[in-house]
CSV table of C-alpha atoms and ligand atoms in Angstrom, one decimal:
chain,number,residue,atom,x,y,z
A,1,MET,CA,187.3,-25.5,24.4
A,2,ARG,CA,186.9,-25.1,20.6
A,3,LEU,CA,189.3,-26.6,18.0
A,4,VAL,CA,189.9,-24.7,14.8
A,5,ARG,CA,191.8,-26.6,12.1
A,6,PHE,CA,193.9,-24.9,9.4
A,7,SER,CA,195.5,-26.5,6.4
A,8,GLU,CA,199.0,-25.3,7.2
A,9,ALA,CA,201.1,-24.0,10.2
A,10,THR,CA,201.4,-20.6,8.5
A,11,HIS,CA,197.7,-20.1,8.8
A,12,VAL,CA,197.7,-21.0,12.5
A,13,GLY,CA,200.3,-18.2,13.1
A,14,ARG,CA,198.5,-15.8,10.9
A,15,HIS,CA,195.1,-16.4,12.6
A,16,ALA,CA,196.7,-16.0,16.1
A,17,ALA,CA,198.3,-12.7,15.0
A,18,GLU,CA,195.0,-11.4,13.7
A,19,SER,CA,193.4,-12.3,17.0
A,20,ILE,CA,196.0,-10.0,18.7
A,21,ALA,CA,195.2,-7.3,16.2
A,22,LYS,CA,191.5,-7.7,17.0
A,23,THR,CA,192.2,-7.5,20.8
A,24,ILE,CA,194.3,-4.4,20.3
A,25,GLY,CA,191.4,-2.8,18.3
A,26,GLU,CA,188.9,-3.5,21.0
A,27,ARG,CA,191.2,-3.0,24.0
A,28,PRO,CA,194.4,-1.1,23.2
A,29,ARG,CA,195.6,-1.4,26.8
A,30,ALA,CA,195.0,-5.2,26.9
A,31,VAL,CA,197.2,-7.4,29.1
A,32,LEU,CA,198.7,-10.3,27.0
A,33,GLY,CA,200.5,-13.4,28.1
A,34,LEU,CA,202.9,-14.7,25.3
A,35,PRO,CA,204.8,-17.9,24.9
A,36,THR,CA,208.2,-18.8,23.4
A,37,GLY,CA,209.1,-22.0,21.5
A,38,ALA,CA,209.2,-23.2,17.9
A,39,THR,CA,205.5,-23.1,17.4
A,40,PRO,CA,204.9,-19.3,17.8
A,41,GLU,CA,207.7,-18.2,15.5
A,42,ILE,CA,205.3,-17.7,12.6
A,43,PHE,CA,202.9,-15.9,14.9
A,44,TYR,CA,205.6,-13.4,15.9
A,45,ALA,CA,206.7,-13.0,12.3
A,46,GLU,CA,203.1,-12.2,11.4
A,47,LEU,CA,202.8,-9.7,14.3
A,48,GLY,CA,205.9,-8.0,12.9
A,49,LYS,CA,204.2,-7.7,9.5
A,50,LEU,CA,201.1,-6.3,11.1
A,51,HIS,CA,203.2,-3.7,12.9
A,52,ASP,CA,204.9,-2.8,9.6
A,53,SER,CA,201.4,-2.1,8.2
A,54,GLY,CA,200.5,0.2,11.1
A,55,LEU,CA,199.4,-2.0,14.1
A,56,ASP,CA,200.3,-0.1,17.3
A,57,PHE,CA,201.5,-2.2,20.3
A,58,SER,CA,202.5,0.8,22.5
A,59,ARG,CA,199.7,0.6,25.1
A,60,LEU,CA,199.7,-3.2,25.7
A,61,THR,CA,201.1,-4.8,28.8
A,62,ILE,CA,203.0,-8.0,28.1
A,63,PHE,CA,203.9,-10.9,30.3
A,64,MET,CA,206.1,-13.8,29.4
A,65,LEU,CA,204.9,-17.2,30.7
A,66,ASP,CA,208.1,-18.7,32.0
A,67,GLU,CA,211.9,-18.6,32.2
A,68,TYR,CA,214.7,-21.1,32.9
A,69,VAL,CA,216.3,-20.8,36.4
A,70,GLY,CA,220.0,-20.0,36.2
A,71,MET,CA,220.4,-19.8,32.4
A,72,GLU,CA,223.2,-17.4,31.5
A,73,LYS,CA,222.2,-14.1,30.1
A,74,ASP,CA,224.1,-14.6,26.9
A,75,ASN,CA,222.5,-17.9,26.1
A,76,PRO,CA,220.2,-17.5,23.2
A,77,LEU,CA,217.9,-20.1,24.6
A,78,THR,CA,216.7,-17.8,27.5
A,79,PHE,CA,213.1,-16.9,26.9
A,80,ALA,CA,214.0,-13.2,27.4
A,81,SER,CA,216.4,-13.4,24.4
A,82,TYR,CA,213.9,-15.3,22.4
A,83,MET,CA,211.4,-12.5,22.9
A,84,ASP,CA,213.9,-9.9,21.9
A,85,ARG,CA,214.8,-11.7,18.7
A,86,HIS,CA,211.3,-12.8,17.6
A,87,PHE,CA,209.0,-10.1,18.9
A,88,TYR,CA,210.3,-7.0,20.7
A,89,SER,CA,212.8,-6.2,17.9
A,90,LYS,CA,209.9,-6.2,15.4
A,91,VAL,CA,207.2,-4.1,17.2
A,92,ASN,CA,206.8,-1.0,19.2
A,93,VAL,CA,206.8,-2.3,22.8
A,94,SER,CA,208.8,-0.3,25.2
A,95,ARG,CA,210.7,-1.8,28.2
A,96,GLN,CA,208.1,-0.4,30.6
A,97,GLN,CA,205.4,-2.6,28.9
A,98,ARG,CA,207.4,-5.8,29.3
A,99,HIS,CA,207.3,-8.2,32.2
A,100,SER,CA,209.6,-11.1,32.5
A,101,LEU,CA,211.1,-13.5,35.1
A,102,ASN,CA,214.8,-13.0,35.8
A,103,ALA,CA,216.7,-16.2,34.9
A,104,LEU,CA,219.6,-15.1,37.0
A,105,THR,CA,217.8,-14.3,40.2
A,106,THR,CA,219.5,-15.6,43.4
A,107,ASN,CA,216.1,-16.3,44.9
A,108,PRO,CA,213.7,-17.9,42.4
A,109,GLN,CA,210.9,-18.3,44.9
A,110,ALA,CA,210.9,-14.5,45.7
A,111,GLU,CA,211.2,-13.8,42.0
A,112,CYS,CA,208.0,-15.9,41.4
A,113,LYS,CA,206.2,-14.0,44.2
A,114,ARG,CA,207.2,-10.7,42.6
A,115,TYR,CA,205.9,-11.8,39.2
A,116,GLU,CA,202.6,-13.1,40.7
A,117,ARG,CA,202.1,-9.7,42.3
A,118,GLU,CA,202.8,-7.9,39.0
A,119,LEU,CA,200.3,-10.1,37.3
A,120,THR,CA,197.6,-9.5,39.9
A,121,GLU,CA,198.2,-5.8,39.8
A,122,ALA,CA,197.8,-5.8,36.0
A,123,GLY,CA,194.4,-7.5,36.5
A,124,GLY,CA,195.3,-10.8,34.8
A,125,PHE,CA,195.4,-11.7,31.2
A,126,ASP,CA,192.9,-10.4,28.6
A,127,LEU,CA,194.4,-12.7,26.1
A,128,LEU,CA,196.8,-15.6,26.8
A,129,VAL,CA,198.6,-17.4,24.0
A,130,LEU,CA,199.9,-20.8,24.9
A,131,GLY,CA,201.9,-23.6,23.2
A,132,ILE,CA,201.8,-27.1,24.4
A,133,GLY,CA,204.5,-29.6,25.3
A,134,SER,CA,204.3,-33.1,23.9
A,135,ASN,CA,203.7,-34.2,27.5
A,136,GLY,CA,200.8,-31.8,27.8
A,137,HIS,CA,202.5,-29.1,29.8
A,138,ILE,CA,201.1,-25.5,29.4
A,139,ALA,CA,203.6,-22.7,30.2
A,140,PHE,CA,205.9,-25.0,32.3
A,141,ASN,CA,203.2,-26.6,34.4
A,142,GLU,CA,204.4,-30.1,34.0
A,143,PRO,CA,202.3,-33.3,34.4
A,144,GLY,CA,202.1,-34.7,38.0
A,145,PRO,CA,199.8,-35.6,40.9
A,146,PHE,CA,198.9,-31.9,41.5
A,147,LEU,CA,199.2,-28.5,39.8
A,148,THR,CA,200.2,-25.2,41.4
A,149,LEU,CA,198.0,-22.1,41.4
A,150,GLU,CA,200.5,-19.3,41.5
A,151,THR,CA,203.8,-18.5,39.7
A,152,HIS,CA,206.3,-21.0,41.0
A,153,VAL,CA,209.5,-23.0,40.4
A,154,GLU,CA,208.9,-26.2,38.5
A,155,LYS,CA,211.2,-29.1,38.1
A,156,LEU,CA,211.4,-29.8,34.3
A,157,SER,CA,210.6,-33.3,33.2
A,158,GLU,CA,213.2,-35.2,31.2
A,159,GLU,CA,211.0,-35.0,28.1
A,160,THR,CA,210.8,-31.2,28.4
A,161,ILE,CA,214.5,-30.9,28.9
A,162,LYS,CA,215.2,-33.1,25.9
A,163,ALA,CA,212.7,-31.1,23.7
A,164,ASN,CA,214.4,-27.8,24.7
A,165,ASP,CA,218.0,-28.7,25.2
A,166,ARG,CA,219.0,-29.0,21.6
A,167,GLY,CA,219.3,-25.6,20.0
A,168,THR,CA,216.8,-27.1,17.6
A,169,VAL,CA,214.2,-24.6,18.7
A,170,GLU,CA,216.2,-22.4,16.4
A,171,LYS,CA,218.0,-25.1,14.5
A,172,ASP,CA,217.4,-23.5,11.1
A,173,ASN,CA,218.8,-20.2,12.2
A,174,SER,CA,222.4,-20.6,11.4
A,175,SER,CA,223.2,-17.2,13.0
A,176,LEU,CA,222.7,-18.8,16.4
A,177,SER,CA,225.4,-20.7,18.1
A,178,VAL,CA,223.9,-22.6,21.0
A,179,PRO,CA,226.6,-24.0,23.3
A,180,ALA,CA,225.8,-27.7,23.1
A,181,ALA,CA,227.8,-28.9,26.0
A,182,LYS,CA,226.6,-26.5,28.7
A,183,THR,CA,224.4,-27.9,31.5
A,184,PHE,CA,220.8,-27.3,30.8
A,185,PRO,CA,218.7,-25.9,33.7
A,186,THR,CA,216.7,-28.5,35.6
A,187,HIS,CA,214.1,-26.0,36.8
A,188,ALA,CA,212.0,-23.2,35.4
A,189,MET,CA,209.9,-20.4,36.8
A,190,THR,CA,206.4,-20.5,35.4
A,191,ILE,CA,203.0,-18.8,35.7
A,192,GLY,CA,200.5,-21.1,37.5
A,193,ILE,CA,197.2,-22.6,36.7
A,194,GLU,CA,195.2,-19.7,38.3
A,195,ALA,CA,196.6,-17.1,35.9
A,196,ILE,CA,195.9,-19.4,33.0
A,197,PHE,CA,192.3,-20.1,34.1
A,198,SER,CA,191.4,-16.6,34.9
A,199,ALA,CA,192.5,-15.4,31.4
A,200,ARG,CA,189.5,-14.0,29.6
A,201,THR,CA,190.5,-15.7,26.4
A,202,VAL,CA,193.1,-18.5,25.8
A,203,LEU,CA,194.5,-19.3,22.4
A,204,LEU,CA,196.5,-22.5,22.3
A,205,LEU,CA,198.7,-23.1,19.2
A,206,ALA,CA,199.9,-26.4,18.1
A,207,THR,CA,201.5,-27.5,14.8
A,208,GLY,CA,203.2,-30.5,13.3
A,209,ALA,CA,202.8,-34.3,13.7
A,210,THR,CA,204.8,-34.4,16.9
A,211,LYS,CA,201.9,-32.7,18.6
A,212,ALA,CA,199.2,-35.0,17.2
A,213,GLU,CA,199.1,-37.4,20.1
A,214,VAL,CA,199.0,-34.8,22.8
A,215,ILE,CA,196.3,-32.8,21.0
A,216,ALA,CA,194.1,-35.8,20.7
A,217,LYS,CA,194.5,-36.6,24.4
A,218,MET,CA,193.9,-33.0,25.4
A,219,VAL,CA,190.7,-32.7,23.3
A,220,ASP,CA,189.2,-36.2,23.7
A,221,GLY,CA,190.8,-37.6,26.8
A,222,HIS,CA,190.0,-37.3,30.5
A,223,ILE,CA,190.7,-34.1,32.4
A,224,THR,CA,193.8,-34.8,34.5
A,225,THR,CA,196.7,-33.1,36.1
A,226,GLN,CA,198.8,-35.8,34.3
A,227,LEU,CA,198.1,-33.8,31.2
A,228,PRO,CA,197.7,-30.2,32.3
A,229,ALA,CA,196.4,-28.9,29.0
A,230,SER,CA,193.4,-31.2,29.4
A,231,LEU,CA,192.1,-28.8,32.1
A,232,LEU,CA,191.5,-26.3,29.3
A,233,GLN,CA,188.5,-28.4,28.3
A,234,ILE,CA,186.6,-26.5,31.0
A,235,HIS,CA,188.0,-23.0,30.3
A,236,HIS,CA,185.1,-20.7,29.3
A,237,ASP,CA,186.8,-19.2,26.2
A,238,CYS,CA,189.6,-21.4,24.9
A,239,LEU,CA,190.4,-21.7,21.2
A,240,VAL,CA,192.8,-24.4,20.1
A,241,LEU,CA,194.4,-23.5,16.7
A,242,VAL,CA,195.9,-26.4,15.0
A,243,ASP,CA,197.2,-27.4,11.5
A,244,GLU,CA,196.1,-30.7,9.9
A,245,ALA,CA,199.2,-32.6,11.1
A,246,ALA,CA,198.5,-31.7,14.8
A,247,ALA,CA,194.8,-32.4,14.5
A,248,ALA,CA,195.3,-35.8,12.9
A,249,GLY,CA,194.3,-37.9,15.9
A,250,VAL,CA,191.3,-35.8,17.1
A,251,ARG,CA,188.0,-37.7,17.0
A,252,SER,CA,185.5,-35.1,18.3
A,253,GLY,CA,184.7,-31.6,17.1
A,254,PRO,CA,184.5,-30.0,13.6
B,1,F6R,C1,207.2,-21.7,26.4
B,1,F6R,C2,206.2,-22.5,27.0
B,1,F6R,C3,206.0,-23.9,26.6
B,1,F6R,C4,206.0,-24.2,25.1
B,1,F6R,C5,205.9,-25.6,24.8
B,1,F6R,C6,205.9,-25.9,23.3
B,1,F6R,O1,207.2,-20.3,26.8
B,1,F6R,O2,205.4,-22.0,27.8
B,1,F6R,O3,204.9,-24.4,27.2
B,1,F6R,O4,204.9,-23.5,24.6
B,1,F6R,O5,207.0,-26.3,25.4
B,1,F6R,O6,207.1,-25.5,22.8
B,1,F6R,P1,207.3,-25.7,21.2
B,1,F6R,O7,206.5,-24.7,20.5
B,1,F6R,O8,208.8,-25.4,21.0
B,1,F6R,O9,207.0,-27.1,20.8
C-alpha cells in the first residue's frame, strides 16, 4: 500500500481521473469497479471533462460496487441513480457496458450470485476505485469478526446508515429532494473481499478531516477484519490518494 498526499481534494479527484485515462490508454477494454459517495464526485466531474476533451469510454466494462436492498427506484440515493447523475450522463458508456445490482430484486441472495458470476466472467477488475467509510468499510464490507469473499448481502452498521441516510451526500445540490422521513434500508448488496483483492490495481480515495482517523488506522494500525480497509496493506498494488486533511493522522510513509 502506498499513500500519496495532495494539497487539496480537487487534486485527489483529478489524479484518480488521470489514472483512469492512463488505464484506458493502455487497455481500452479494461474492467473497472467504481464507487459512489461524496468523495468521488470530483473524480467523476474530472472524468466528464476528460471525455469532453476526447477520452473514449466506449470499450470499458464497468461494475458498481454495491447497492441498497429495497430502495425505491425514484430515490436519488440509490447508487444506480448516483451513477447516472455523476458519471453515465457525462461520458460515452452504453447500457451494455454497465453492471449494477438491482435494488428492487425480490431475491437479494440470487442477485448477488448473478453479479458474482458476471464479475468472474469479466475476469475481475483491472482497476478498482474505492472510497472508505469512517468505520473502515470498503465497498459495503462492514467491520466484524469475519469478512465474506463473494458478492453478498451485508447488514449496514448504524454508523454507515447515519453517514448515508441524510441526503447530505448531495446536500449542496439543491435540485435533489431526498425524502427525509422514508425508512432507510438496513442492508446492502456488496462485492466481497475476493473481488477487491484480485483487482490488479486498487485506488482508494479519501478526503476531508472526517476521514483522518480511519486513514491513520488503515495505514499504521493492525490488519484486522474490524477495519476491513486495513487488509489493503497487503494488496500488491494499492495506492491511497488523500488530501492533507485526511492524511493528518498518518505517522508512516512519505
Ligand atoms: C459506495 C461505497 C462506500 C463509500 C464509503 C465512503 O459505493 O462503496 O464504501 O465509498 O462509504 O463514502 P463517502 O465518499 O460518501 O464518504
